[in-house]
PDB file of C-alpha atoms in Angstrom:
ATOM      1  CA  HIS A 173     -33.438 100.680 105.420  1.00  0.00           C
ATOM      2  CA  ARG A 174     -31.204 100.046 102.739  1.00  0.00           C
ATOM      3  CA  ILE A 175     -33.855  98.460 100.787  1.00  0.00           C
ATOM      4  CA  ALA A 176     -36.937 101.210 102.002  1.00  0.00           C
ATOM      5  CA  ARG A 177     -34.914 104.122 101.258  1.00  0.00           C
ATOM      6  CA  HIS A 178     -35.290 103.172  97.856  1.00  0.00           C
ATOM      7  CA  LEU A 179     -38.883 102.676  97.487  1.00  0.00           C
ATOM      8  CA  ALA A 180     -41.088 105.116 100.056  1.00  0.00           C
ATOM      9  CA  ASP A 181     -41.064 108.021 102.540  1.00  0.00           C
ATOM     10  CA  TYR A 182     -42.582 106.381 105.645  1.00  0.00           C
ATOM     11  CA  VAL A 183     -43.389 102.664 107.064  1.00  0.00           C
ATOM     12  CA  LEU A 184     -46.719 102.042 108.608  1.00  0.00           C
ATOM     13  CA  VAL A 185     -47.304  99.493 111.069  1.00  0.00           C
ATOM     14  CA  TRP A 186     -50.326  98.469 113.037  1.00  0.00           C
ATOM     15  CA  THR A 187     -49.587  97.427 116.407  1.00  0.00           C
ATOM     16  CA  GLY A 188     -50.862  97.150 119.749  1.00  0.00           C
ATOM     17  CA  GLY A 189     -51.853  93.623 120.281  1.00  0.00           C
ATOM     18  CA  GLY A 190     -54.392  90.978 118.962  1.00  0.00           C
ATOM     19  CA  GLY A 191     -54.175  90.160 115.296  1.00  0.00           C
ATOM     20  CA  ASP A 192     -51.477  93.497 115.054  1.00  0.00           C
ATOM     21  CA  ASP A 193     -48.549  93.251 112.115  1.00  0.00           C
ATOM     22  CA  LEU A 194     -46.363  91.049 114.615  1.00  0.00           C
ATOM     23  CA  ALA A 195     -48.574  88.627 114.919  1.00  0.00           C
ATOM     24  CA  LYS A 196     -49.315  88.418 111.639  1.00  0.00           C
ATOM     25  CA  SER A 197     -45.426  88.646 110.529  1.00  0.00           C
ATOM     26  CA  PRO A 198     -44.208  85.032 110.580  1.00  0.00           C
ATOM     27  CA  HIS A 199     -46.654  84.402 107.491  1.00  0.00           C
ATOM     28  CA  MET A 200     -45.240  87.756 105.808  1.00  0.00           C
ATOM     29  CA  ALA A 201     -41.902  85.962 106.624  1.00  0.00           C
ATOM     30  CA  ARG A 202     -43.229  82.637 105.236  1.00  0.00           C
ATOM     31  CA  ILE A 203     -44.381  84.732 101.889  1.00  0.00           C
ATOM     32  CA  GLY A 204     -41.243  86.082 101.544  1.00  0.00           C
ATOM     33  CA  ASN A 205     -39.359  83.367 101.738  1.00  0.00           C
ATOM     34  CA  SER A 206     -41.105  81.660  98.675  1.00  0.00           C
ATOM     35  CA  VAL A 207     -40.101  84.337  96.814  1.00  0.00           C
ATOM     36  CA  TYR A 208     -36.617  85.204  98.307  1.00  0.00           C
ATOM     37  CA  PRO A 209     -35.186  82.185  99.956  1.00  0.00           C
ATOM     38  CA  GLY A 210     -32.316  83.270 101.650  1.00  0.00           C
ATOM     39  CA  LEU A 211     -34.898  84.521 104.280  1.00  0.00           C
ATOM     40  CA  CYS A 212     -35.283  81.416 105.786  1.00  0.00           C
ATOM     41  CA  PRO A 213     -32.400  79.272 104.775  1.00  0.00           C
ATOM     42  CA  ASP A 214     -33.659  75.211 104.654  1.00  0.00           C
ATOM     43  CA  ASP A 215     -36.856  75.936 106.203  1.00  0.00           C
ATOM     44  CA  PRO A 216     -39.756  77.142 104.352  1.00  0.00           C
ATOM     45  CA  THR A 217     -41.907  77.214 107.373  1.00  0.00           C
ATOM     46  CA  CYS A 218     -39.708  80.238 109.105  1.00  0.00           C
ATOM     47  CA  ALA A 219     -39.829  78.299 112.057  1.00  0.00           C
ATOM     48  CA  HIS A 220     -37.093  80.481 113.975  1.00  0.00           C
ATOM     49  CA  PHE A 221     -38.824  83.945 113.063  1.00  0.00           C
ATOM     50  CA  GLY A 222     -41.552  84.625 115.503  1.00  0.00           C
ATOM     51  CA  PHE A 223     -41.524  84.465 119.328  1.00  0.00           C
ATOM     52  CA  TYR A 224     -41.105  81.798 122.487  1.00  0.00           C
ATOM     53  CA  SER A 225     -43.868  83.915 124.028  1.00  0.00           C
ATOM     54  CA  ARG A 226     -46.014  86.446 123.374  1.00  0.00           C
ATOM     55  CA  GLU A 227     -46.928  86.843 127.438  1.00  0.00           C
ATOM     56  CA  PRO A 228     -44.360  88.034 128.115  1.00  0.00           C
ATOM     57  CA  MET A 229     -42.349  89.114 125.223  1.00  0.00           C
ATOM     58  CA  MET A 230     -39.801  86.864 124.022  1.00  0.00           C
ATOM     59  CA  PRO A 231     -39.039  87.263 120.451  1.00  0.00           C
ATOM     60  CA  THR A 232     -36.844  84.419 118.692  1.00  0.00           C
ATOM     61  CA  PRO A 233     -33.264  86.461 117.366  1.00  0.00           C
ATOM     62  CA  SER A 234     -34.569  87.065 114.089  1.00  0.00           C
ATOM     63  CA  MET A 235     -37.766  88.659 114.989  1.00  0.00           C
ATOM     64  CA  GLU A 236     -36.098  90.370 117.651  1.00  0.00           C
ATOM     65  CA  LYS A 237     -33.641  92.290 114.560  1.00  0.00           C
ATOM     66  CA  SER A 238     -36.324  92.561 112.270  1.00  0.00           C
ATOM     67  CA  LEU A 239     -37.649  95.906 111.157  1.00  0.00           C
ATOM     68  CA  LEU A 240     -41.233  95.477 112.163  1.00  0.00           C
ATOM     69  CA  TYR A 241     -40.460  94.332 115.271  1.00  0.00           C
ATOM     70  CA  VAL A 242     -38.293  97.271 116.389  1.00  0.00           C
ATOM     71  CA  LEU A 243     -40.771  99.913 114.764  1.00  0.00           C
ATOM     72  CA  SER A 244     -43.646  98.560 116.828  1.00  0.00           C
ATOM     73  CA  MET A 245     -41.622  97.919 120.014  1.00  0.00           C
ATOM     74  CA  HIS A 246     -39.733 101.278 119.995  1.00  0.00           C
ATOM     75  CA  GLY A 247     -40.884 102.881 123.373  1.00  0.00           C
ATOM     76  CA  ILE A 248     -42.347 100.010 124.570  1.00  0.00           C
ATOM     77  CA  GLN A 249     -40.391  97.784 125.548  1.00  0.00           C
ATOM     78  CA  LYS A 250     -36.914  98.633 127.558  1.00  0.00           C
ATOM     79  CA  ASN A 251     -34.363  96.665 125.612  1.00  0.00           C
ATOM     80  CA  VAL A 252     -35.356  97.812 122.118  1.00  0.00           C
ATOM     81  CA  LYS A 253     -33.267 100.435 120.057  1.00  0.00           C
ATOM     82  CA  LEU A 254     -34.487 102.700 116.994  1.00  0.00           C
ATOM     83  CA  ASN A 255     -31.611 103.847 115.116  1.00  0.00           C
ATOM     84  CA  GLU A 256     -33.314 107.775 114.316  1.00  0.00           C
ATOM     85  CA  LYS A 257     -30.650 108.285 111.882  1.00  0.00           C
ATOM     86  CA  LEU A 258     -32.405 105.809 109.832  1.00  0.00           C
ATOM     87  CA  PHE A 259     -36.317 105.838 111.026  1.00  0.00           C
ATOM     88  CA  THR A 260     -37.926 108.504 113.212  1.00  0.00           C
ATOM     89  CA  LEU A 261     -41.553 108.734 114.656  1.00  0.00           C
ATOM     90  CA  ALA A 262     -43.771 110.940 112.715  1.00  0.00           C
ATOM     91  CA  TYR A 263     -47.106 109.527 114.203  1.00  0.00           C
ATOM     92  CA  GLN A 264     -49.064 107.563 116.110  1.00  0.00           C
ATOM     93  CA  THR A 265     -52.738 106.833 117.052  1.00  0.00           C
ATOM     94  CA  LYS A 266     -54.033 108.004 120.484  1.00  0.00           C
ATOM     95  CA  TYR A 267     -53.299 103.836 121.382  1.00  0.00           C
ATOM     96  CA  GLY A 268     -50.853 103.475 119.771  1.00  0.00           C
ATOM     97  CA  LYS A 269     -52.735 100.941 117.248  1.00  0.00           C
ATOM     98  CA  MET A 270     -50.489 102.803 114.524  1.00  0.00           C
ATOM     99  CA  ARG A 271     -47.494 103.932 114.138  1.00  0.00           C
ATOM    100  CA  ILE A 272     -46.263 106.183 111.406  1.00  0.00           C
ATOM    101  CA  PHE A 273     -42.223 106.175 110.666  1.00  0.00           C
ATOM    102  CA  LYS A 274     -40.557 108.907 108.481  1.00  0.00           C
ATOM    103  CA  ILE A 275     -37.702 107.087 106.789  1.00  0.00           C
ATOM    104  CA  GLU A 276     -34.058 109.162 107.135  1.00  0.00           C
ATOM    105  CA  ASN A 277     -32.042 109.558 103.659  1.00  0.00           C
ATOM    106  CA  VAL A 278     -34.531 108.928 101.191  1.00  0.00           C
ATOM    107  CA  SER A 279     -32.768 108.318  98.051  1.00  0.00           C
ATOM    108  CA  GLN A 280     -33.124 111.495  95.472  1.00  0.00           C
ATOM    109  CA  LYS A 281     -32.220 109.675  93.043  1.00  0.00           C
ATOM    110  CA  SER A 282     -34.415 106.617  92.793  1.00  0.00           C
ATOM    111  CA  ARG A 283     -37.336 109.105  94.108  1.00  0.00           C
ATOM    112  CA  LYS A 284     -36.630 110.873  90.749  1.00  0.00           C
ATOM    113  CA  TRP A 285     -36.547 107.282  89.088  1.00  0.00           C
ATOM    114  CA  LEU A 286     -40.034 106.182  90.312  1.00  0.00           C
ATOM    115  CA  ALA A 287     -41.770 109.910  89.571  1.00  0.00           C
ATOM    116  CA  ASP A 288     -41.102 109.737  86.137  1.00  0.00           C
ATOM    117  CA  PRO A 289     -43.826 108.462  83.790  1.00  0.00           C
ATOM    118  CA  ALA A 290     -41.508 106.860  81.458  1.00  0.00           C
ATOM    119  CA  ASN A 291     -40.413 103.991  83.935  1.00  0.00           C
ATOM    120  CA  ARG A 292     -44.487 102.769  84.624  1.00  0.00           C
ATOM    121  CA  ASN A 293     -46.196 100.383  82.445  1.00  0.00           C
ATOM    122  CA  CYS A 294     -49.116 102.103  81.142  1.00  0.00           C
ATOM    123  CA  ASP A 295     -51.393  99.404  79.140  1.00  0.00           C
ATOM    124  CA  HIS A 296     -51.999 102.465  76.944  1.00  0.00           C
ATOM    125  CA  PRO A 297     -50.688 106.077  76.499  1.00  0.00           C
ATOM    126  CA  GLY A 298     -52.535 108.108  78.494  1.00  0.00           C
ATOM    127  CA  SER A 299     -54.172 105.235  81.153  1.00  0.00           C
ATOM    128  CA  TRP A 300     -54.633 105.409  84.860  1.00  0.00           C
ATOM    129  CA  TYR A 301     -53.458 102.172  84.960  1.00  0.00           C
ATOM    130  CA  CYS A 302     -49.548 102.170  84.848  1.00  0.00           C
ATOM    131  CA  PRO A 303     -47.978  99.596  87.610  1.00  0.00           C
ATOM    132  CA  GLY A 304     -44.548 100.989  88.686  1.00  0.00           C
ATOM    133  CA  ASN A 305     -40.919  99.192  88.303  1.00  0.00           C
ATOM    134  CA  TYR A 306     -38.432  98.921  90.986  1.00  0.00           C
ATOM    135  CA  PRO A 307     -35.501 101.653  90.672  1.00  0.00           C
ATOM    136  CA  PRO A 308     -32.168 100.398  89.280  1.00  0.00           C
ATOM    137  CA  ALA A 309     -30.911 100.817  92.729  1.00  0.00           C
ATOM    138  CA  LEU A 310     -32.512  97.842  93.576  1.00  0.00           C
ATOM    139  CA  LYS A 311     -32.228  95.721  90.535  1.00  0.00           C
ATOM    140  CA  LYS A 312     -29.507  92.929  92.364  1.00  0.00           C
ATOM    141  CA  PHE A 313     -31.993  92.257  94.877  1.00  0.00           C
ATOM    142  CA  ILE A 314     -35.198  92.152  92.654  1.00  0.00           C
ATOM    143  CA  GLY A 315     -33.201  90.149  90.333  1.00  0.00           C
ATOM    144  CA  SER A 316     -32.339  87.400  93.303  1.00  0.00           C
ATOM    145  CA  ARG A 317     -36.467  86.665  93.787  1.00  0.00           C
ATOM    146  CA  LYS A 318     -38.100  83.418  92.596  1.00  0.00           C
ATOM    147  CA  ASP A 319     -41.875  83.244  90.913  1.00  0.00           C
ATOM    148  CA  PHE A 320     -44.351  83.282  93.738  1.00  0.00           C
ATOM    149  CA  LYS A 321     -46.744  81.762  91.624  1.00  0.00           C
ATOM    150  CA  GLN A 322     -44.285  78.947  90.630  1.00  0.00           C
ATOM    151  CA  LEU A 323     -43.514  78.123  94.292  1.00  0.00           C
ATOM    152  CA  GLU A 324     -47.339  78.816  95.433  1.00  0.00           C
ATOM    153  CA  ASP A 325     -50.107  77.870  93.300  1.00  0.00           C
ATOM    154  CA  PHE A 326     -50.980  74.580  93.551  1.00  0.00           C
ATOM    155  CA  ASN A 327     -52.652  74.402  90.062  1.00  0.00           C
ATOM    156  CA  THR A 328     -49.185  75.293  88.265  1.00  0.00           C
ATOM    157  CA  GLU A 329     -46.824  72.790  87.087  1.00  0.00           C
ATOM    158  CA  LYS A 330     -43.885  72.401  88.940  1.00  0.00           C
ATOM    159  CA  ASP A 331     -40.211  72.534  88.357  1.00  0.00           C
ATOM    160  CA  GLU A 332     -38.225  69.938  90.373  1.00  0.00           C
ATOM    161  CA  GLU A 333     -37.064  73.129  93.176  1.00  0.00           C
ATOM    162  CA  ALA A 334     -40.417  73.886  93.453  1.00  0.00           C
ATOM    163  CA  ARG A 335     -41.825  70.783  94.128  1.00  0.00           C
ATOM    164  CA  LYS A 336     -38.947  69.871  96.711  1.00  0.00           C
ATOM    165  CA  TYR A 337     -39.847  73.628  98.059  1.00  0.00           C
ATOM    166  CA  GLN A 338     -43.324  72.140  98.472  1.00  0.00           C
ATOM    167  CA  GLU A 339     -42.528  68.779  99.859  1.00  0.00           C
ATOM    168  CA  GLN A 340     -40.300  70.714 102.803  1.00  0.00           C
ATOM    169  CA  TYR A 341     -42.964  73.268 103.584  1.00  0.00           C
ATOM    170  CA  MET A 342     -45.412  70.308 104.326  1.00  0.00           C
ATOM    171  CA  LYS A 343     -43.371  68.048 106.249  1.00  0.00           C
ATOM    172  CA  ASN A 344     -41.851  71.183 108.789  1.00  0.00           C
ATOM    173  CA  MET A 345     -45.716  72.046 108.815  1.00  0.00           C
ATOM    174  CA  ASP A 346     -46.647  68.791 110.503  1.00  0.00           C
ATOM    175  CA  LYS A 347     -43.428  68.640 112.576  1.00  0.00           C
ATOM    176  CA  ARG A 348     -44.589  72.081 114.074  1.00  0.00           C
ATOM    177  CA  ARG A 349     -48.588  71.292 114.796  1.00  0.00           C
ATOM    178  CA  GLY A 350     -49.292  67.457 113.905  1.00  0.00           C
ATOM    179  CA  ALA A 351     -50.589  66.008 111.039  1.00  0.00           C
ATOM    180  CA  HIS A 352     -54.093  67.159 112.157  1.00  0.00           C
ATOM    181  CA  GLY A 353     -52.860  70.082 114.643  1.00  0.00           C
ATOM    182  CA  PRO A 354     -54.301  70.198 117.989  1.00  0.00           C
ATOM    183  CA  SER A 355     -57.811  69.946 119.132  1.00  0.00           C
ATOM    184  CA  ALA A 356     -59.651  73.152 120.726  1.00  0.00           C
ATOM    185  CA  GLU A 357     -59.701  72.160 124.143  1.00  0.00           C
ATOM    186  CA  GLU A 358     -55.940  71.071 123.936  1.00  0.00           C
ATOM    187  CA  ALA A 359     -55.383  74.595 122.363  1.00  0.00           C
ATOM    188  CA  THR A 360     -57.655  76.241 125.289  1.00  0.00           C
ATOM    189  CA  LYS A 361     -55.840  74.191 127.991  1.00  0.00           C
ATOM    190  CA  LYS A 362     -52.289  75.347 126.953  1.00  0.00           C
ATOM    191  CA  LYS A 363     -53.725  78.859 126.233  1.00  0.00           C
ATOM    192  CA  ALA A 364     -54.687  78.803 129.844  1.00  0.00           C
ATOM    193  CA  ALA A 365     -51.711  77.176 131.121  1.00  0.00           C
ATOM    194  CA  ALA A 366     -49.272  80.064 129.834  1.00  0.00           C
ATOM    195  CA  GLU A 367     -51.659  82.910 130.796  1.00  0.00           C
ATOM    196  CA  LYS A 368     -51.698  81.509 134.514  1.00  0.00           C
ATOM    197  CA  ALA A 369     -47.790  81.206 134.501  1.00  0.00           C
ATOM    198  CA  THR A 370     -47.810  84.936 134.214  1.00  0.00           C
ATOM    199  CA  HIS A 371     -50.087  86.061 136.464  1.00  0.00           C
ATOM    200  CA  ILE A 372     -51.927  85.747 139.655  1.00  0.00           C
ATOM    201  CA  LYS A 373     -55.937  87.132 140.283  1.00  0.00           C
ATOM    202  CA  VAL A 374     -56.193  88.857 143.132  1.00  0.00           C
ATOM    203  CA  GLY A 375     -59.556  89.741 143.476  1.00  0.00           C
ATOM    204  CA  CYS A 376     -62.641  92.274 142.708  1.00  0.00           C
ATOM    205  CA  PHE A 377     -62.405  95.851 144.298  1.00  0.00           C
ATOM    206  CA  THR A 378     -65.217  98.587 144.526  1.00  0.00           C
ATOM    207  CA  SER A 379     -63.344 101.152 145.587  1.00  0.00           C
ATOM    208  CA  GLU A 380     -60.215 103.020 144.047  1.00  0.00           C
ATOM    209  CA  LYS A 381     -59.209 103.402 147.403  1.00  0.00           C
ATOM    210  CA  ALA A 382     -57.937  99.902 148.001  1.00  0.00           C
ATOM    211  CA  LEU A 383     -55.682 100.620 145.019  1.00  0.00           C
ATOM    212  CA  GLY A 384     -51.741 101.177 146.205  1.00  0.00           C
ATOM    213  CA  SER A 385     -51.176 104.984 146.625  1.00  0.00           C
ATOM    214  CA  ASP A 386     -48.371 104.726 143.646  1.00  0.00           C
ATOM    215  CA  LYS A 387     -50.431 103.958 141.114  1.00  0.00           C
ATOM    216  CA  GLU A 388     -50.001 104.924 137.771  1.00  0.00           C
ATOM    217  CA  TYR A 389     -52.615 105.576 135.601  1.00  0.00           C
ATOM    218  CA  GLY A 390     -53.088 103.848 131.940  1.00  0.00           C
ATOM    219  CA  GLY A 391     -56.721 104.114 130.886  1.00  0.00           C
ATOM    220  CA  GLY A 392     -57.851 103.506 126.824  1.00  0.00           C
ATOM    221  CA  THR A 393     -57.333 100.019 125.332  1.00  0.00           C
ATOM    222  CA  THR A 394     -55.125  99.279 128.671  1.00  0.00           C
ATOM    223  CA  GLY A 395     -58.563  99.238 130.417  1.00  0.00           C
ATOM    224  CA  ALA A 396     -60.293  97.152 128.000  1.00  0.00           C
ATOM    225  CA  SER A 397     -57.602  94.298 126.815  1.00  0.00           C
ATOM    226  CA  PHE A 398     -55.728  92.166 129.106  1.00  0.00           C
ATOM    227  CA  SER A 399     -52.539  91.706 126.994  1.00  0.00           C
ATOM    228  CA  VAL A 400     -52.063  95.097 126.577  1.00  0.00           C
ATOM    229  CA  ALA A 401     -52.953  95.974 129.597  1.00  0.00           C
ATOM    230  CA  LYS A 402     -50.255  93.650 131.101  1.00  0.00           C
ATOM    231  CA  MET A 403     -47.918  94.733 128.427  1.00  0.00           C
ATOM    232  CA  TRP A 404     -48.327  98.523 129.868  1.00  0.00           C
ATOM    233  CA  ALA A 405     -47.634  97.542 133.422  1.00  0.00           C
ATOM    234  CA  LYS A 406     -44.681  95.138 133.444  1.00  0.00           C
ATOM    235  CA  GLN A 407     -43.340  98.598 130.866  1.00  0.00           C
ATOM    236  CA  LYS A 408     -43.708 100.586 133.976  1.00  0.00           C
ATOM    237  CA  GLY A 409     -42.133  97.649 136.400  1.00  0.00           C
ATOM    238  CA  LYS A 410     -44.960  97.429 138.519  1.00  0.00           C
ATOM    239  CA  LYS A 411     -46.270  94.230 140.171  1.00  0.00           C
ATOM    240  CA  TYR A 412     -50.230  95.071 140.314  1.00  0.00           C
ATOM    241  CA  LEU A 413     -52.768  95.740 137.668  1.00  0.00           C
ATOM    242  CA  ALA A 414     -56.164  96.907 137.795  1.00  0.00           C
ATOM    243  CA  ILE A 415     -58.602  96.666 135.189  1.00  0.00           C
ATOM    244  CA  ALA A 416     -62.466  98.238 134.839  1.00  0.00           C
ATOM    245  CA  ARG A 417     -63.801  97.971 131.369  1.00  0.00           C
ATOM    246  CA  VAL A 418     -66.030 100.284 128.843  1.00  0.00           C
ATOM    247  CA  GLY A 419     -66.784  98.721 125.773  1.00  0.00           C
ATOM    248  CA  THR A 420     -63.515  98.940 123.768  1.00  0.00           C
ATOM    249  CA  ASP A 421     -61.516 101.047 126.326  1.00  0.00           C
ATOM    250  CA  GLY A 422     -61.762 102.089 129.929  1.00  0.00           C
ATOM    251  CA  HIS A 423     -59.606 102.571 133.027  1.00  0.00           C
ATOM    252  CA  SER A 424     -56.508 100.913 134.408  1.00  0.00           C
ATOM    253  CA  PHE A 425     -53.855 101.064 137.199  1.00  0.00           C
ATOM    254  CA  ALA A 426     -50.458  99.641 137.490  1.00  0.00           C
ATOM    255  CA  PHE A 427     -48.984 100.188 141.299  1.00  0.00           C
ATOM    256  CA  ASP A 428     -46.515  98.241 143.860  1.00  0.00           C
ATOM    257  CA  GLU A 429     -48.483  98.531 146.989  1.00  0.00           C
ATOM    258  CA  GLU A 430     -50.322  95.965 147.856  1.00  0.00           C
ATOM    259  CA  PRO A 431     -54.148  96.340 147.318  1.00  0.00           C
ATOM    260  CA  GLN A 432     -55.808  97.797 150.564  1.00  0.00           C
ATOM    261  CA  GLY A 433     -58.610  95.822 152.883  1.00  0.00           C
ATOM    262  CA  LYS A 434     -60.520  92.693 150.972  1.00  0.00           C
ATOM    263  CA  PRO A 435     -61.705  91.693 147.811  1.00  0.00           C
ATOM    264  CA  ILE A 436     -66.001  91.590 147.092  1.00  0.00           C
ATOM    265  CA  LYS A 437     -67.374  88.550 146.214  1.00  0.00           C
ATOM    266  CA  GLU A 438     -67.187  88.490 142.506  1.00  0.00           C
ATOM    267  CA  ASP A 439     -70.887  90.186 141.065  1.00  0.00           C
ATOM    268  CA  LYS A 440     -71.629  90.326 137.064  1.00  0.00           C
ATOM    269  CA  GLY A 441     -69.545  93.368 137.135  1.00  0.00           C
ATOM    270  CA  CYS A 442     -66.315  91.740 138.149  1.00  0.00           C
ATOM    271  CA  ARG A 443     -66.992  88.802 135.408  1.00  0.00           C
ATOM    272  CA  LEU A 444     -67.019  91.419 132.382  1.00  0.00           C
ATOM    273  CA  ALA A 445     -64.836  89.380 130.035  1.00  0.00           C
ATOM    274  CA  CYS A 446     -61.622  91.238 128.778  1.00  0.00           C
ATOM    275  CA  LEU A 447     -61.734  92.713 124.943  1.00  0.00           C
ATOM    276  CA  ASP A 448     -58.812  90.157 123.723  1.00  0.00           C
ATOM    277  CA  THR A 449     -60.147  87.078 125.603  1.00  0.00           C
ATOM    278  CA  SER A 450     -63.097  85.915 127.053  1.00  0.00           C
ATOM    279  CA  ASP A 451     -60.911  83.488 129.401  1.00  0.00           C
ATOM    280  CA  MET A 452     -60.027  86.399 131.624  1.00  0.00           C
ATOM    281  CA  THR A 453     -61.786  88.915 133.248  1.00  0.00           C
ATOM    282  CA  CYS A 454     -61.449  92.816 133.308  1.00  0.00           C
ATOM    283  CA  GLY A 455     -64.358  94.611 135.952  1.00  0.00           C
ATOM    284  CA  CYS A 456     -66.537  96.973 134.526  1.00  0.00           C
ATOM    285  CA  ALA A 457     -66.854 100.883 134.390  1.00  0.00           C
ATOM    286  CA  ASP A 458     -70.219 103.085 134.792  1.00  0.00           C
ATOM    287  CA  GLY A 459     -72.404 102.140 131.963  1.00  0.00           C
ATOM    288  CA  ALA A 460     -70.620  98.638 131.470  1.00  0.00           C
ATOM    289  CA  CYS A 461     -71.618  97.507 135.089  1.00  0.00           C
ATOM    290  CA  GLY A 462     -75.424  97.925 134.776  1.00  0.00           C
ATOM    291  CA  ASP A 463     -77.399  98.501 138.149  1.00  0.00           C
ATOM    292  CA  LEU A 464     -74.457  97.583 140.322  1.00  0.00           C
ATOM    293  CA  LYS A 465     -73.706 100.168 142.939  1.00  0.00           C
ATOM    294  CA  ALA A 466     -70.521 102.312 143.517  1.00  0.00           C
ATOM    295  CA  ALA A 467     -68.821 102.365 146.234  1.00  0.00           C
ATOM    296  CA  GLU A 468     -69.582 105.644 148.342  1.00  0.00           C
ATOM    297  CA  GLY A 469     -68.685 109.104 146.885  1.00  0.00           C
ATOM    298  CA  GLU A 470     -66.864 107.478 144.058  1.00  0.00           C
ATOM    299  CA  PRO A 471     -67.548 106.513 140.231  1.00  0.00           C
ATOM    300  CA  LEU A 472     -69.252 103.377 139.622  1.00  0.00           C
ATOM    301  CA  ARG A 473     -66.152 100.760 139.353  1.00  0.00           C
ATOM    302  CA  ARG A 474     -65.735  96.785 139.589  1.00  0.00           C
ATOM    303  CA  TRP A 475     -61.725  96.916 139.417  1.00  0.00           C
ATOM    304  CA  MET A 476     -60.143  93.459 138.630  1.00  0.00           C
ATOM    305  CA  VAL A 477     -56.939  93.366 140.062  1.00  0.00           C
ATOM    306  CA  TYR A 478     -54.184  90.931 139.015  1.00  0.00           C
ATOM    307  CA  GLU A 479     -50.164  90.634 140.352  1.00  0.00           C
ATOM    308  CA  ILE A 480     -48.415  90.342 137.530  1.00  0.00           C
ATOM    309  CA  LEU A 481     -45.445  87.800 137.717  1.00  0.00           C
TER     310      LEU A 481
END
């Protein structure tokens, strides 16, 4: 906030799983560290900034303290606290994929300075191309940066510091993933093992009545993306999750009571892959079920039910 209040009125974050800002943030940290080395002392790869696990959500200490994590997980993870004297949620989309936070106590002095045309570097008088400068309040911080090109451009002649930075970067990356990285088969096996440890498939049901009477409805992305649905069910503190997908969204319930009756033999509707991973099945609803038959007196559904561990 000490920096943001001198630069903008709002902060936008892209969240909700998949390739969101949290997924990209370790790479952002590495880029930031190449310019501001104090971000990840003695480690150009910023290995300490990330997640022990995304399923369940287990951030490293540095990730947990970051502004991006707090803004992304505010209102989703119970232990995440946003200081509303500094940032307040101004807007979020229906399914929470995009969130905009208002920066409180914006520096009016910096705002006025940034709005002054005299503080822009126009390529010639009256030009539309006028890159701005950072306000004086950030002079000390901006002055501590290193030249990004010097550190990251492999075609640029390096000084000794930049050469050591690149050597350390490559050495640390090799330690993290092996010289050639894991094979696709190994990566798939690791992912499947991690997923299996966080849930158990109960089976496929045709009737909503089979789901617990204490069920809470989710819908939207939680009815199509397994990772988002599981995060939502855990947030609700529920033991079971039921999903019936329709394209990019669908239907979902979270509940504690054990499902009633026996699951059906899985058909093509039960086996419809989830939006975020082809390794998991998310059932189907309505037109996505094709020519399958509905349970008597109910909408056409194939509910895939999982127990969340």
